[in-house]
Amino acid sequence: MNTETRIARLVELTVPGTADLQVSLTELEHRSAGGGEEFTVTVRNTGNVLYTFAGSLRITGGGSPRTVPLTPTGIYVIPGGSATLTGRVADLPALGRRTVTASVTATVPGGAAKTVDSNSVRLTFFPWLIAALAVGGLLVLAVLLVVTRRRRRAWRRRRAEERTALRALRRELRAGRPPARDPHEAPSGSDAHP
């Protein structure tokens, strides 16, 4: 196993001219990660001085605003250099909207500081699985109600026909007439043999 040792030395120089602290941020991007959202933004040193930075995510909407730190912090970004910051937001709601903005403060050692905000990302949360299950349950219930209603109507229609036939039979029996024979009924034993 090879071991390499490296040593860095920070040399502070004063260069004649005007210090130009310029910070730019790329678009704030996000993706789902482990039950939350992971945000990334890149800091670019577009000026002519070395600086360190610290950043955070501001989450607004749905109550009091909160902040989540961006990492890494405290590293140097040389003129023309860049560094990517990451922050993870957990405990997001199942339903609602949130707005997330990255804020980065660049500080020249022993000198000026400048804060820059990124674009805002708007997140909308909706429980699609629960909504789909609820809609599916309502559809099943509606189908069951329609089928049950049709069966009940058919049953009531049959009952009404049976009652009507029973009333007609009673009227005929009271009048002394024998009931009309059902043509589908098999003939009795005496009529069946010659």
mmCIF file of C-alpha atoms in Angstrom:
data_model
loop_
_atom_site.group_PDB
_atom_site.id
_atom_site.type_symbol
_atom_site.label_atom_id
_atom_site.label_comp_id
_atom_site.label_asym_id
_atom_site.label_seq_id
_atom_site.Cartn_x
_atom_site.Cartn_y
_atom_site.Cartn_z
ATOM 1 C CA MET A 1 0.000 0.000 0.000
ATOM 2 C CA ASN A 2 1.425 3.369 -1.056
ATOM 3 C CA THR A 3 0.952 6.415 1.108
ATOM 4 C CA GLU A 4 1.189 9.884 -0.348
ATOM 5 C CA THR A 5 1.675 12.964 1.764
ATOM 6 C CA ARG A 6 0.835 16.369 0.412
ATOM 7 C CA ILE A 7 1.344 19.719 2.006
ATOM 8 C CA ALA A 8 -0.348 22.923 0.991
ATOM 9 C CA ARG A 9 0.666 26.348 2.050
ATOM 10 C CA LEU A 10 -1.623 29.324 1.958
ATOM 11 C CA VAL A 11 0.217 32.443 0.939
ATOM 12 C CA GLU A 12 -1.449 35.784 1.374
ATOM 13 C CA LEU A 13 -0.569 38.325 -1.286
ATOM 14 C CA THR A 14 -1.693 41.861 -1.761
ATOM 15 C CA VAL A 15 -2.189 42.663 -5.396
ATOM 16 C CA PRO A 16 -2.555 46.278 -6.474
ATOM 17 C CA GLY A 17 -5.902 47.111 -8.042
ATOM 18 C CA THR A 18 -9.545 47.164 -7.054
ATOM 19 C CA ALA A 19 -11.020 44.117 -5.334
ATOM 20 C CA ASP A 20 -14.042 42.824 -7.188
ATOM 21 C CA LEU A 21 -16.149 40.414 -5.133
ATOM 22 C CA GLN A 22 -18.484 38.788 -7.641
ATOM 23 C CA VAL A 23 -20.609 35.705 -6.912
ATOM 24 C CA SER A 24 -22.967 33.924 -9.262
ATOM 25 C CA LEU A 25 -25.199 30.916 -8.697
ATOM 26 C CA THR A 26 -26.454 28.362 -11.169
ATOM 27 C CA GLU A 27 -30.110 27.331 -11.276
ATOM 28 C CA LEU A 28 -31.256 25.607 -8.100
ATOM 29 C CA GLU A 29 -31.969 21.991 -9.013
ATOM 30 C CA HIS A 30 -33.739 19.301 -7.032
ATOM 31 C CA ARG A 31 -34.560 15.595 -7.096
ATOM 32 C CA SER A 32 -36.373 13.160 -4.813
ATOM 33 C CA ALA A 33 -34.080 11.479 -2.308
ATOM 34 C CA GLY A 34 -35.005 9.174 0.569
ATOM 35 C CA GLY A 35 -38.415 10.565 1.457
ATOM 36 C CA GLY A 36 -37.348 14.178 0.918
ATOM 37 C CA GLU A 37 -35.882 16.464 -1.715
ATOM 38 C CA GLU A 38 -32.182 17.047 -2.394
ATOM 39 C CA PHE A 39 -31.194 20.465 -3.743
ATOM 40 C CA THR A 40 -27.957 21.436 -5.489
ATOM 41 C CA VAL A 41 -26.594 24.788 -6.604
ATOM 42 C CA THR A 42 -23.142 25.746 -7.896
ATOM 43 C CA VAL A 43 -21.318 28.863 -6.662
ATOM 44 C CA ARG A 44 -19.020 30.571 -9.182
ATOM 45 C CA ASN A 45 -16.354 33.117 -8.355
ATOM 46 C CA THR A 46 -16.592 35.586 -11.243
ATOM 47 C CA GLY A 47 -14.601 38.298 -9.464
ATOM 48 C CA ASN A 48 -10.893 38.710 -8.757
ATOM 49 C CA VAL A 49 -10.661 37.882 -5.032
ATOM 50 C CA LEU A 50 -10.506 34.643 -3.074
ATOM 51 C CA TYR A 51 -13.461 34.028 -0.775
ATOM 52 C CA THR A 52 -15.130 31.463 1.466
ATOM 53 C CA PHE A 53 -18.860 30.933 1.523
ATOM 54 C CA ALA A 54 -21.746 29.605 3.579
ATOM 55 C CA GLY A 55 -25.174 28.813 2.224
ATOM 56 C CA SER A 56 -28.626 27.724 3.248
ATOM 57 C CA LEU A 57 -31.994 26.819 1.772
ATOM 58 C CA ARG A 58 -35.005 28.942 2.745
ATOM 59 C CA ILE A 59 -38.294 27.011 2.736
ATOM 60 C CA THR A 60 -41.479 29.086 2.813
ATOM 61 C CA GLY A 61 -45.160 28.260 2.610
ATOM 62 C CA GLY A 62 -47.392 26.241 4.897
ATOM 63 C CA GLY A 63 -46.549 27.999 8.135
ATOM 64 C CA SER A 64 -43.394 29.595 9.493
ATOM 65 C CA PRO A 65 -40.348 29.644 7.183
ATOM 66 C CA ARG A 66 -37.384 27.418 7.986
ATOM 67 C CA THR A 67 -33.791 27.037 6.808
ATOM 68 C CA VAL A 68 -31.628 24.046 5.967
ATOM 69 C CA PRO A 69 -27.832 24.421 5.702
ATOM 70 C CA LEU A 70 -25.995 23.793 2.446
ATOM 71 C CA THR A 71 -22.758 21.799 2.556
ATOM 72 C CA PRO A 72 -19.817 22.048 2.333
ATOM 73 C CA THR A 73 -19.079 25.360 4.024
ATOM 74 C CA GLY A 74 -15.958 27.351 4.697
ATOM 75 C CA ILE A 75 -13.981 26.214 1.659
ATOM 76 C CA TYR A 76 -12.137 28.677 -0.551
ATOM 77 C CA VAL A 77 -13.212 29.481 -4.088
ATOM 78 C CA ILE A 78 -10.482 31.020 -6.211
ATOM 79 C CA PRO A 79 -11.249 33.560 -8.949
ATOM 80 C CA GLY A 80 -12.663 31.630 -11.907
ATOM 81 C CA GLY A 81 -13.380 28.613 -9.660
ATOM 82 C CA SER A 82 -16.629 27.029 -8.544
ATOM 83 C CA ALA A 83 -18.035 24.735 -5.863
ATOM 84 C CA THR A 84 -21.264 22.732 -5.712
ATOM 85 C CA LEU A 85 -23.439 22.941 -2.600
ATOM 86 C CA THR A 86 -26.018 20.385 -1.519
ATOM 87 C CA GLY A 87 -28.874 20.462 0.971
ATOM 88 C CA ARG A 88 -31.542 17.926 1.838
ATOM 89 C CA VAL A 89 -35.059 18.884 2.908
ATOM 90 C CA ALA A 90 -37.001 16.242 4.829
ATOM 91 C CA ASP A 91 -40.398 16.282 6.583
ATOM 92 C CA LEU A 92 -42.206 17.575 3.528
ATOM 93 C CA PRO A 93 -46.009 17.606 3.630
ATOM 94 C CA ALA A 94 -48.221 15.078 1.862
ATOM 95 C CA LEU A 95 -50.419 17.914 0.644
ATOM 96 C CA GLY A 96 -49.453 21.529 0.040
ATOM 97 C CA ARG A 97 -46.951 23.845 -1.615
ATOM 98 C CA ARG A 98 -43.494 24.977 -0.634
ATOM 99 C CA THR A 99 -41.065 27.496 -2.159
ATOM 100 C CA VAL A 100 -37.326 26.822 -1.806
ATOM 101 C CA THR A 101 -34.579 29.393 -2.444
ATOM 102 C CA ALA A 102 -30.814 29.002 -1.953
ATOM 103 C CA SER A 103 -28.951 31.867 -0.315
ATOM 104 C CA VAL A 104 -25.130 32.006 -0.383
ATOM 105 C CA THR A 105 -22.914 34.504 1.442
ATOM 106 C CA ALA A 106 -19.361 34.901 0.124
ATOM 107 C CA THR A 107 -16.816 36.466 2.470
ATOM 108 C CA VAL A 108 -13.351 37.747 1.617
ATOM 109 C CA PRO A 109 -11.016 36.843 4.524
ATOM 110 C CA GLY A 110 -10.740 39.997 6.613
ATOM 111 C CA GLY A 111 -12.837 41.945 4.125
ATOM 112 C CA ALA A 112 -16.175 42.384 2.415
ATOM 113 C CA ALA A 113 -19.104 39.978 2.190
ATOM 114 C CA LYS A 114 -21.821 39.576 -0.411
ATOM 115 C CA THR A 115 -25.060 37.543 -0.304
ATOM 116 C CA VAL A 116 -26.674 36.173 -3.454
ATOM 117 C CA ASP A 117 -30.006 34.340 -3.811
ATOM 118 C CA SER A 118 -30.810 31.679 -6.388
ATOM 119 C CA ASN A 119 -33.970 31.226 -8.354
ATOM 120 C CA SER A 120 -36.944 29.906 -6.390
ATOM 121 C CA VAL A 121 -38.227 26.368 -6.866
ATOM 122 C CA ARG A 122 -41.932 25.783 -6.199
ATOM 123 C CA LEU A 123 -42.886 22.302 -5.060
ATOM 124 C CA THR A 124 -46.449 20.980 -5.021
ATOM 125 C CA PHE A 125 -47.251 17.939 -2.950
ATOM 126 C CA PHE A 126 -50.340 15.806 -3.528
ATOM 127 C CA PRO A 127 -50.993 12.270 -2.261
ATOM 128 C CA TRP A 128 -51.599 10.668 -5.658
ATOM 129 C CA LEU A 129 -51.694 7.096 -4.325
ATOM 130 C CA ILE A 130 -54.279 7.926 -1.663
ATOM 131 C CA ALA A 131 -56.336 9.899 -4.180
ATOM 132 C CA ALA A 132 -56.225 7.029 -6.707
ATOM 133 C CA LEU A 133 -57.286 4.530 -4.035
ATOM 134 C CA ALA A 134 -60.117 6.815 -2.914
ATOM 135 C CA VAL A 135 -61.365 7.297 -6.489
ATOM 136 C CA GLY A 136 -61.116 3.542 -7.113
ATOM 137 C CA GLY A 137 -63.090 2.848 -3.931
ATOM 138 C CA LEU A 138 -65.775 5.336 -4.948
ATOM 139 C CA LEU A 139 -66.052 3.744 -8.405
ATOM 140 C CA VAL A 140 -66.442 0.266 -6.887
ATOM 141 C CA LEU A 141 -69.100 1.605 -4.514
ATOM 142 C CA ALA A 142 -70.950 3.284 -7.399
ATOM 143 C CA VAL A 143 -70.933 0.051 -9.434
ATOM 144 C CA LEU A 144 -72.215 -1.915 -6.438
ATOM 145 C CA LEU A 145 -75.013 0.608 -5.904
ATOM 146 C CA VAL A 146 -76.066 0.438 -9.564
ATOM 147 C CA VAL A 147 -76.029 -3.376 -9.600
ATOM 148 C CA THR A 148 -77.903 -3.593 -6.282
ATOM 149 C CA ARG A 149 -80.470 -1.058 -7.445
ATOM 150 C CA ARG A 150 -81.131 -2.992 -10.662
ATOM 151 C CA ARG A 151 -81.524 -6.249 -8.748
ATOM 152 C CA ARG A 152 -83.853 -4.599 -6.253
ATOM 153 C CA ARG A 153 -85.996 -3.150 -9.057
ATOM 154 C CA ALA A 154 -86.182 -6.572 -10.743
ATOM 155 C CA TRP A 155 -87.134 -8.192 -7.430
ATOM 156 C CA ARG A 156 -89.848 -5.575 -6.807
ATOM 157 C CA ARG A 157 -91.187 -6.059 -10.324
ATOM 158 C CA ARG A 158 -91.381 -9.851 -9.783
ATOM 159 C CA ARG A 159 -93.075 -9.359 -6.406
ATOM 160 C CA ALA A 160 -95.638 -6.996 -7.979
ATOM 161 C CA GLU A 161 -96.340 -9.538 -10.750
ATOM 162 C CA GLU A 162 -96.725 -12.319 -8.168
ATOM 163 C CA ARG A 163 -99.134 -10.214 -6.089
ATOM 164 C CA THR A 164 -101.173 -9.351 -9.170
ATOM 165 C CA ALA A 165 -101.374 -13.042 -10.143
ATOM 166 C CA LEU A 166 -102.317 -14.013 -6.567
ATOM 167 C CA ARG A 167 -105.118 -11.413 -6.458
ATOM 168 C CA ALA A 168 -106.454 -12.666 -9.787
ATOM 169 C CA LEU A 169 -106.405 -16.266 -8.485
ATOM 170 C CA ARG A 170 -108.271 -15.271 -5.328
ATOM 171 C CA ARG A 171 -110.923 -13.437 -7.352
ATOM 172 C CA GLU A 172 -111.468 -16.510 -9.528
ATOM 173 C CA LEU A 173 -111.684 -18.803 -6.506
ATOM 174 C CA ARG A 174 -114.266 -16.511 -4.844
ATOM 175 C CA ALA A 175 -116.289 -16.453 -8.029
ATOM 176 C CA GLY A 176 -116.371 -20.270 -7.987
ATOM 177 C CA ARG A 177 -114.412 -20.767 -11.155
ATOM 178 C CA PRO A 178 -111.528 -23.202 -11.143
ATOM 179 C CA PRO A 179 -108.195 -21.596 -11.878
ATOM 180 C CA ALA A 180 -107.037 -21.653 -15.467
ATOM 181 C CA ARG A 181 -104.655 -24.469 -16.105
ATOM 182 C CA ASP A 182 -101.020 -23.658 -16.806
ATOM 183 C CA PRO A 183 -100.239 -25.028 -20.301
ATOM 184 C CA HIS A 184 -96.761 -26.001 -19.112
ATOM 185 C CA GLU A 185 -98.118 -28.094 -16.252
ATOM 186 C CA ALA A 186 -97.987 -31.875 -16.757
ATOM 187 C CA PRO A 187 -101.429 -33.555 -17.030
ATOM 188 C CA SER A 188 -102.708 -35.432 -13.973
ATOM 189 C CA GLY A 189 -102.467 -39.259 -13.708
ATOM 190 C CA SER A 190 -106.087 -40.046 -14.840
ATOM 191 C CA ASP A 191 -105.887 -37.817 -17.881
ATOM 192 C CA ALA A 192 -102.493 -39.137 -18.907
ATOM 193 C CA HIS A 193 -103.775 -42.745 -19.620
ATOM 194 C CA PRO A 194 -106.512 -43.674 -22.124
#
